[in-house]
Coordinates of C-alpha atoms in Angstrom, one line a residue:
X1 CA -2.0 29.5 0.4
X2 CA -3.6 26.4 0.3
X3 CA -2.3 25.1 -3.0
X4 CA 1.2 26.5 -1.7
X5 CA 0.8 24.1 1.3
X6 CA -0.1 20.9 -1.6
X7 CA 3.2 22.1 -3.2
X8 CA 5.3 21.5 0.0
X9 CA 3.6 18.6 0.9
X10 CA 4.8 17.2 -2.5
X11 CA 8.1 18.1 -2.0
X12 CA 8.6 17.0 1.5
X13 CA 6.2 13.7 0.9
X14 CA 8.9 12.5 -2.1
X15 CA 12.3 13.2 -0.5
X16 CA 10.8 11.5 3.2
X17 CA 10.0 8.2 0.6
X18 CA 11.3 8.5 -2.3
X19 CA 8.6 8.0 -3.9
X20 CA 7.6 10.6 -7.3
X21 CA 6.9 14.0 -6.4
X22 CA 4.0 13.8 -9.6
X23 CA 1.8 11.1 -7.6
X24 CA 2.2 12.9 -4.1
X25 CA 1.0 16.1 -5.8
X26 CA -1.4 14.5 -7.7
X27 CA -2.6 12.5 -4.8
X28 CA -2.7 15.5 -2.3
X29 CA -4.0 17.5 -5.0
X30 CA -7.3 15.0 -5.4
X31 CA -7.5 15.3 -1.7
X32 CA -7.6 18.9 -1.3
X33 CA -10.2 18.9 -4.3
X34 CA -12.5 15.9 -2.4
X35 CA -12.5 18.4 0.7
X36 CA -13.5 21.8 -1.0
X37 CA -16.4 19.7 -2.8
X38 CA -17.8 18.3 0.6
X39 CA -17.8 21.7 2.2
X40 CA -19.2 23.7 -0.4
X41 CA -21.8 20.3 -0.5
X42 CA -22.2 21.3 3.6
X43 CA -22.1 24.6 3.9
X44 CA -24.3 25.7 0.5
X45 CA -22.7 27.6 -2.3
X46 CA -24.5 29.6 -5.4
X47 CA -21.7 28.1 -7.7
X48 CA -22.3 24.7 -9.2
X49 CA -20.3 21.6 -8.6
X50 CA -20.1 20.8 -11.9
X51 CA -18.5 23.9 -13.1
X52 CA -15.9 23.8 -10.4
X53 CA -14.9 20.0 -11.5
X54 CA -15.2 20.3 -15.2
X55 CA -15.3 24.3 -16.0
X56 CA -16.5 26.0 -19.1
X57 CA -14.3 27.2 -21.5
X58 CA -16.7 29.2 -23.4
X59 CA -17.6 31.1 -20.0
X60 CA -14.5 32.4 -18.9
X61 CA -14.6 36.0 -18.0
X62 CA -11.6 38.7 -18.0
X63 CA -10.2 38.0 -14.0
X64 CA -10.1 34.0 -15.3
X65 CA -7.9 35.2 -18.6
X66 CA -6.0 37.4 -16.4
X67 CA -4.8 35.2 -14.2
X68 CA -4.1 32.1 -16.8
X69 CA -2.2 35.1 -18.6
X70 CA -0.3 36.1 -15.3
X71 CA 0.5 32.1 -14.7
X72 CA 1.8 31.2 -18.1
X73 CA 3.8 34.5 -18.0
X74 CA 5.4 33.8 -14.4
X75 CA 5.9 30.0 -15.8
X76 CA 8.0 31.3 -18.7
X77 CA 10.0 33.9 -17.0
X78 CA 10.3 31.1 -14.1
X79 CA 11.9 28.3 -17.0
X80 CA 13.8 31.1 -18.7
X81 CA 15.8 31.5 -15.3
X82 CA 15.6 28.1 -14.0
X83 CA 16.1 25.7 -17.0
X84 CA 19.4 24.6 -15.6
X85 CA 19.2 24.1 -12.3
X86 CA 16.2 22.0 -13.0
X87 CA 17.2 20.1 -15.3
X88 CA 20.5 19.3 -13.1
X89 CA 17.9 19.0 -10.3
X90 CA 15.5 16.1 -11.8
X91 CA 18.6 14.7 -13.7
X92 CA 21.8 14.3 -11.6
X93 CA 21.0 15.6 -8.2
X94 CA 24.4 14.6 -6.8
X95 CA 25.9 16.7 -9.4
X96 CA 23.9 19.5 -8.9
X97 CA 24.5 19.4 -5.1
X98 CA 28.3 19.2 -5.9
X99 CA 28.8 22.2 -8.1
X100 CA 26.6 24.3 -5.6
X101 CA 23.6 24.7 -7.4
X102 CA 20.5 24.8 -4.9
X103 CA 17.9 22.7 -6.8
X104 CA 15.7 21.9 -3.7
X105 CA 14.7 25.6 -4.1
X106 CA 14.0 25.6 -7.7
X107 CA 11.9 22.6 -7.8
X108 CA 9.4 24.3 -4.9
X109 CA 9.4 26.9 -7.1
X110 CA 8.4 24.9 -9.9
X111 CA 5.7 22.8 -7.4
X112 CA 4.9 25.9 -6.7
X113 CA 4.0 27.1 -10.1
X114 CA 2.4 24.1 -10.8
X115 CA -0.6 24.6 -8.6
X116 CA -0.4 27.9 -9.3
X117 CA -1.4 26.8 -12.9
X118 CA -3.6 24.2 -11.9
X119 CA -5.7 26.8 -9.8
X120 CA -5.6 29.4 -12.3
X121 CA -7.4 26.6 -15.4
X122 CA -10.0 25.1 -13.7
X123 CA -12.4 28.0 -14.4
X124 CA -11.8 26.8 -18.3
X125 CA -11.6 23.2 -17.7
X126 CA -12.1 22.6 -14.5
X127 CA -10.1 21.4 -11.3
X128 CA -10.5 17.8 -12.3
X129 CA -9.7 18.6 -16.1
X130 CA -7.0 20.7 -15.3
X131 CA -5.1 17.8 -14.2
X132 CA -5.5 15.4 -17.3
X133 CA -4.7 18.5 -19.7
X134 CA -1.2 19.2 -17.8
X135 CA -0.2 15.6 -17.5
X136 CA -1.2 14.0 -20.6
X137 CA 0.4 16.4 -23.1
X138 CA 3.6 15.6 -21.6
X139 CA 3.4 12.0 -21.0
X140 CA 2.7 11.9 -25.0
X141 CA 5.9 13.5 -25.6
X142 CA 8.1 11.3 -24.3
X143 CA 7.1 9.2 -27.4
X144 CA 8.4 11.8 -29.6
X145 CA 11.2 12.5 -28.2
X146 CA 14.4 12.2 -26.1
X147 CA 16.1 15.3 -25.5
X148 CA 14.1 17.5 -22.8
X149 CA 13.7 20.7 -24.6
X150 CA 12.6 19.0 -27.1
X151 CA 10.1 17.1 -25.4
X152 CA 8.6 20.3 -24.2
X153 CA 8.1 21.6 -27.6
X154 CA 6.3 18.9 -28.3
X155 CA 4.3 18.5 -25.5
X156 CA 3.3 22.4 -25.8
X157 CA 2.1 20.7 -29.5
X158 CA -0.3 18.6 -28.1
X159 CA -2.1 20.8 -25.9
X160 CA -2.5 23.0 -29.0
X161 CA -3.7 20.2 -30.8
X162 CA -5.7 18.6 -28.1
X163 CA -7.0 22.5 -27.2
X164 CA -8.2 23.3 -30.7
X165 CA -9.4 19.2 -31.5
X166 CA -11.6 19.2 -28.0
X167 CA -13.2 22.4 -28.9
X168 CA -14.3 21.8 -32.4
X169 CA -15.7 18.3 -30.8
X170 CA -17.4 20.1 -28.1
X171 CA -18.9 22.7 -31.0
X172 CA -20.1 20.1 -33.4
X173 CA -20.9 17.1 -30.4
X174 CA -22.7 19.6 -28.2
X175 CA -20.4 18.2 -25.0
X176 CA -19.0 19.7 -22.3
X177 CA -15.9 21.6 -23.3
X178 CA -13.2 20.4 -20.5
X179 CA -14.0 16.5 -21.2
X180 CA -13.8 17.2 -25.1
X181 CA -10.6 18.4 -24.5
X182 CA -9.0 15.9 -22.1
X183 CA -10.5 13.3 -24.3
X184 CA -8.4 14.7 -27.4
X185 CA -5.7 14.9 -25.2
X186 CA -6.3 11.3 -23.8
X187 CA -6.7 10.4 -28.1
X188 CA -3.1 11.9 -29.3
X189 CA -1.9 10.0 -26.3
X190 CA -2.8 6.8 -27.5
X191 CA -1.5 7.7 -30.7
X192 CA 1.7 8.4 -29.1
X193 CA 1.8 5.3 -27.2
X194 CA 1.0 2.7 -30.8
X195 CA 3.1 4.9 -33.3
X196 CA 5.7 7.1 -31.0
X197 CA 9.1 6.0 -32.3
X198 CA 10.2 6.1 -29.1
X199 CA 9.4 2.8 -26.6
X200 CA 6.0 3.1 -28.7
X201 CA 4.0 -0.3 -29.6
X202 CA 4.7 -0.2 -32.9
X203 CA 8.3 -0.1 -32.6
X204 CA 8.2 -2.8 -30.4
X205 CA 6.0 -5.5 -32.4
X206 CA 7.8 -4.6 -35.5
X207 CA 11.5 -3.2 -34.9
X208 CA 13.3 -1.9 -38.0
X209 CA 15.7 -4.4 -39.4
X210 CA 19.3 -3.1 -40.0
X211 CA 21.0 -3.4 -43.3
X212 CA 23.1 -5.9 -43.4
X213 CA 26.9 -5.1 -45.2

């Protein structure tokens, strides 16, 4: 319920402002995190802080995979059926609005799933890991890519990459899992940023010269 509530708050925090719905989640997100940590810190818990904020990949018992499973399948099935509207939605509202297509409700839903997904990782990589493994595979896209399926397939990529990277660093480093990963994550994004073809560094400094006829 609670991360249901950060959902809506998201939603109604952007379209009051107008600012991005990504930094009101991500800021009501932190803030929801800052208060569970202070009153498991008052109250006493058996379970460690640091394994809430930064999980443990290689501890993950069956309910944990059961419920990632159960969120990456609702995700799917949610996308299969929503695609459209949501891209009509985050694209060209107006039209979306004008050819009857109820986006408002689709984005919650996808808000929605969002924390849903957020909740259901930080066992794995932790609440404050969980965030810099969703965001950073997809902000490392958009230098891949333009068209916004594809973009998705290559953000999916580099959470593979990032994934299977961060764990053979934690193996051989002896580090914690979560950071290992979010720090391959954080590495392909930098890649992305100095050699993505698109709006990258690279193409910047040194723009390819036409052929002149």
């Amino acid at each position: 319920m609670a991360g249901l509530g950060i959902a809506i708050g998201a939603g109604a925090i952007s379209r009051a402002t107008g600012g991005r719905e990504d930094a009101a989640l991500a800021a009501l997100y932190l803030a929801a995190l800052a208060v569970g940590v202070v009153m498991i810190s008052w109250r006493g818990s058996s379970v460690e802080l640091t394994h809430i904020l930064f999980g443990s990949v290689l501890g993950v018992d069956d309910l944990a995979l059961l419920m990632m499973g159960g969120a990456a399948s609702a995700t799917l099935l949610f996308l299969a059926v929503a695609w459209r509207p949501l891209v009509l939605e985050c694209f060209d509202p107006s039209f979306a609005r004008a050819v009857g297509v109820r986006g408002s409700a689709w984005h919650l839903g996808l808000m929605a799933l969002v924390v849903v997904s957020l909740v259901a990782a930080f066992q794995a990589v932790g609440t404050l890991m969980a965030v810099g493994l969703m965001m950073l595979p997809a902000i490392a896209a958009r230098h891949w890519a333009r068209g916004v399926g594809t973009m998705v397939l290559v953000s999916v990529g580099v959470a593979l990459a990032a994934t299977l990277s961060g764990l053979l660093l934690s193996f051989h480093a002896d580090v914690p899992s979560g950071p290992a990963i979010v720090l391959a994550a954080a590495a392909l994004w930098a890649v992305s940023l100095v050699f993505g073809p698109v709006e990258g560094l690279a193409a910047r400094w040194w723009p390819r010269r036409h052929l002149e006829g």
